[in-house]
Amino acid sequence: SDSLFKKIMPILQMVIKFLSQLMKLIFCFFFFSGSPADRADLEVGDEILEVNGQALEGCTHAEIIAHIHKVSL
């Protein structure tokens, strides 16, 4: 089951990235236990509307990811 997950995860990531770009939305679909997303009580399926007070509306997927990576932990 773990190896199946590892095989399908890249495909799921591509599909979600495509849909996110298409709909200009970003959803939480996977995070690690103890990660900042976990500590913030995000759940799989949550839509992320802002990061550190900055609204994400109109941002591209790449811009959103870059902003997430800029946030100090």
Short mmCIF file of C-alpha atoms in Angstrom, two decimals:
data_model
loop_
_atom_site.label_atom_id
_atom_site.label_comp_id
_atom_site.label_asym_id
_atom_site.label_seq_id
_atom_site.Cartn_x
_atom_site.Cartn_y
_atom_site.Cartn_z
CA SER A 1 0.00 0.00 0.00
CA ASP A 2 2.86 2.40 0.80
CA SER A 3 4.58 1.65 -2.51
CA LEU A 4 1.29 2.15 -4.36
CA PHE A 5 0.92 5.53 -2.67
CA LYS A 6 4.45 6.48 -3.73
CA LYS A 7 3.65 5.47 -7.31
CA ILE A 8 0.40 7.41 -7.62
CA MET A 9 1.43 10.50 -5.62
CA PRO A 10 3.27 12.19 -8.54
CA ILE A 11 0.24 11.63 -10.77
CA LEU A 12 -2.11 13.06 -8.14
CA GLN A 13 0.18 16.06 -7.69
CA MET A 14 0.13 16.76 -11.45
CA VAL A 15 -3.66 16.48 -11.63
CA ILE A 16 -4.18 18.72 -8.61
CA LYS A 17 -1.66 21.27 -9.91
CA PHE A 18 -3.42 21.34 -13.28
CA LEU A 19 -6.85 21.75 -11.70
CA SER A 20 -5.55 24.39 -9.30
CA GLN A 21 -4.11 26.40 -12.17
CA LEU A 22 -7.28 25.96 -14.16
CA MET A 23 -9.53 27.08 -11.31
CA LYS A 24 -6.98 29.44 -9.67
CA LEU A 25 -7.45 27.61 -6.38
CA ILE A 26 -5.08 25.79 -4.14
CA PHE A 27 -6.12 22.98 -1.85
CA CYS A 28 -4.33 21.16 0.90
CA PHE A 29 -4.01 17.59 -0.34
CA PHE A 30 -1.04 16.20 1.56
CA PHE A 31 1.24 17.25 4.37
CA PHE A 32 3.52 15.62 6.88
CA SER A 33 2.79 15.09 10.55
CA GLY A 34 4.41 17.90 12.52
CA SER A 35 4.69 20.17 9.46
CA PRO A 36 3.55 23.83 9.61
CA ALA A 37 0.31 22.80 7.85
CA ASP A 38 -0.28 20.11 10.47
CA ARG A 39 0.47 22.53 13.31
CA ALA A 40 -2.00 25.01 11.78
CA ASP A 41 -4.70 22.31 11.90
CA LEU A 42 -5.16 22.23 8.13
CA GLU A 43 -6.98 19.19 6.85
CA VAL A 44 -6.81 17.45 3.49
CA GLY A 45 -9.30 19.17 1.21
CA ASP A 46 -9.05 22.60 2.86
CA GLU A 47 -8.87 25.48 0.40
CA ILE A 48 -6.00 27.85 1.16
CA LEU A 49 -7.22 31.44 0.74
CA GLU A 50 -4.28 33.32 2.18
CA VAL A 51 -0.77 32.75 3.46
CA ASN A 52 0.55 34.85 6.33
CA GLY A 53 -2.18 37.44 5.74
CA GLN A 54 -1.63 37.73 1.98
CA ALA A 55 -4.66 36.87 -0.16
CA LEU A 56 -3.90 34.34 -2.89
CA GLU A 57 -6.73 35.29 -5.25
CA GLY A 58 -5.41 35.81 -8.77
CA CYS A 59 -2.00 34.30 -8.03
CA THR A 60 -0.63 31.55 -10.21
CA HIS A 61 0.17 28.17 -8.70
CA ALA A 62 3.90 28.97 -8.94
CA GLU A 63 3.42 32.31 -7.15
CA ILE A 64 1.46 30.64 -4.35
CA ILE A 65 4.10 27.97 -3.85
CA ALA A 66 6.86 30.60 -3.88
CA HIS A 67 4.98 32.62 -1.25
CA ILE A 68 4.46 29.56 0.94
CA HIS A 69 8.19 28.85 0.81
CA LYS A 70 9.02 32.46 1.79
CA VAL A 71 7.03 32.28 5.02
CA SER A 72 9.36 31.93 7.99
CA LEU A 73 8.63 28.94 10.15
#
